[in-house]
Amino acid sequence: MSLKLIENRRSFGGEQVKYTHYSEVLQCEMTFSIYLPSNKEQKKIPLIWWLSGLTCTDDNFSQKSGFQRLAEKHQVAVMIPDTSPRGEHVANDDAWDLGQGAGFYVNATQDPWAKNFNMYSYIVEELAAIALTLVPHFSGKESIMGHSMGGHGALVTGMKNAERYKAISAFSPILNPMKVPWGIKAFSAYLGEDKALWKEWDASELIKEAGMPPILITQGTEDNFYPEQLDETQFLNNVQENNQTVLYEKKDGYDHSYFFISSFLEDHFSFHMKYLS
Amino acid sequence: MSLKLIENRRSFGGEQVKYTHYSEVLQCEMTFSIYLPSNKEQKKIPLIWWLSGLTCTDDNFSQKSGFQRLAEKHQVAVMIPDTSPRGEHVANDDAWDLGQGAGFYVNATQDPWAKNFNMYSYIVEELAAIALTLVPHFSGKESIMGHSMGGHGALVTGMKNAERYKAISAFSPILNPMKVPWGIKAFSAYLGEDKALWKEWDASELIKEAGMPPILITQGTEDNFYPEQLDETQFLNNVQENNQTVLYEKKDGYDHSYFFISSFLEDHFSFHMKYLS
């Protein structure tokens, strides 16, 4: 494992750092950002994962959310992966919602995607091992949040590893990818036609299992992808039928952008810290 | 005056709005952004002006500073102009620090710039008249802040209208443009060779006059343009010789970016609100 430091900028007393590295899991060069709080008291600090949406890189959340103020206030590290494998030799598609920039946080089984598109294992295994080496005084406690495609990613990753991630939250997530255009397109390409396999990557299916971490979801009412891509009906039905505890809240007048995310990120950090402290 | 609404996004309870309009002063189409706090109590609200730096548009501050949280907290409107005239028919230069994107907040006297490059009058007169129509319950109180070239702009504009702007603040401003490469290049082009005219646009000269508004300046020690472009020596000498009150503070380890600005913007808003309330 060889990390190359690209940027290190002081922010709110802590450090906003960017690295590149060669990913064995994704078979390509990858970039990620991590925020390390000042930790002046040398206490144990937890780690929040942020998964971004379609077309994003690690920069969107780093530059537009204002999260560093909250991470420093709560003394928590934040890891921000890229959203997909990238590069000339990585499979791609002309569409913005498939291929590079649209990894969907699954492990692909179909050609030409299977070689590189393994974002789930990259995040859960390879990047997690790297995070261990980068967070000083790591408390061992992790949680996960994300936006849109990354909200789907946070829910699926968190629920598939319910013992490990202490809390899950999402802004305007794709809650039922098997049933909406973005998800159907991506799952058909990456996973093929076996719907039993699709269910393993659908939050509305995973929420049927007992023992899930606490979940907070925030959705803007003026989101131009709602409800078509972000419909919550099936998910909330399954929450109720299976006696799960999920806080699903709508915010009047907010859209799909970082203006929405930044407005409510403080609530999400407070929610996570209840389970990370 | 005809405004075209381009975007209206809810942010922290208020509205982040973007308009285009034809500027008579600049003789071209211009874009600007304005934040209007929720003003739930229908109180009188003041207005802060933000002037951006080289290469920026109104988007940089809108998307990267997190200012909306502070504007909503303090119930203050914020006006964010573009940094220069723009368009096919507007004079330009291949360099990033001259021409479009580099208006320097002066009124140009030299060809080919004099026709369009009148950012000072645009902000003080034309855009101010527009602001009056956009801010409901305006208290009539204004202040001004900015970054780098826009820090120079905020200081010069604020000091040339000391009765009008109740406070001035700047992040990493060009404090002595007559003596540093960016300023010499811009002033030579826009103002010609008459150094007496240059003095009218140099904060280190203007600070010699009595009756200036309260001023706060914040500078990062790891700023890659400091001290070459941002040297404070002459300015602070003149502050002292003329018994002015200026708070000039350095922040260890911070660079020239919005990671720096966002880290200390809360201090600047608190400073302004002392004089705007």
CSV table of C-alpha atoms in Angstrom, one decimal, chain A residues 96 152 189 196 219 259:
chain,number,residue,atom,x,y,z
A,96,TRP,CA,-23.6,10.3,-16.7
A,152,HIS,CA,-28.1,4.3,-1.2
A,189,ALA,CA,-25.3,-3.4,-16.2
A,196,ALA,CA,-32.1,-12.3,-6.3
A,219,GLN,CA,-35.5,14.4,1.9
A,259,PHE,CA,-27.4,23.9,-0.4
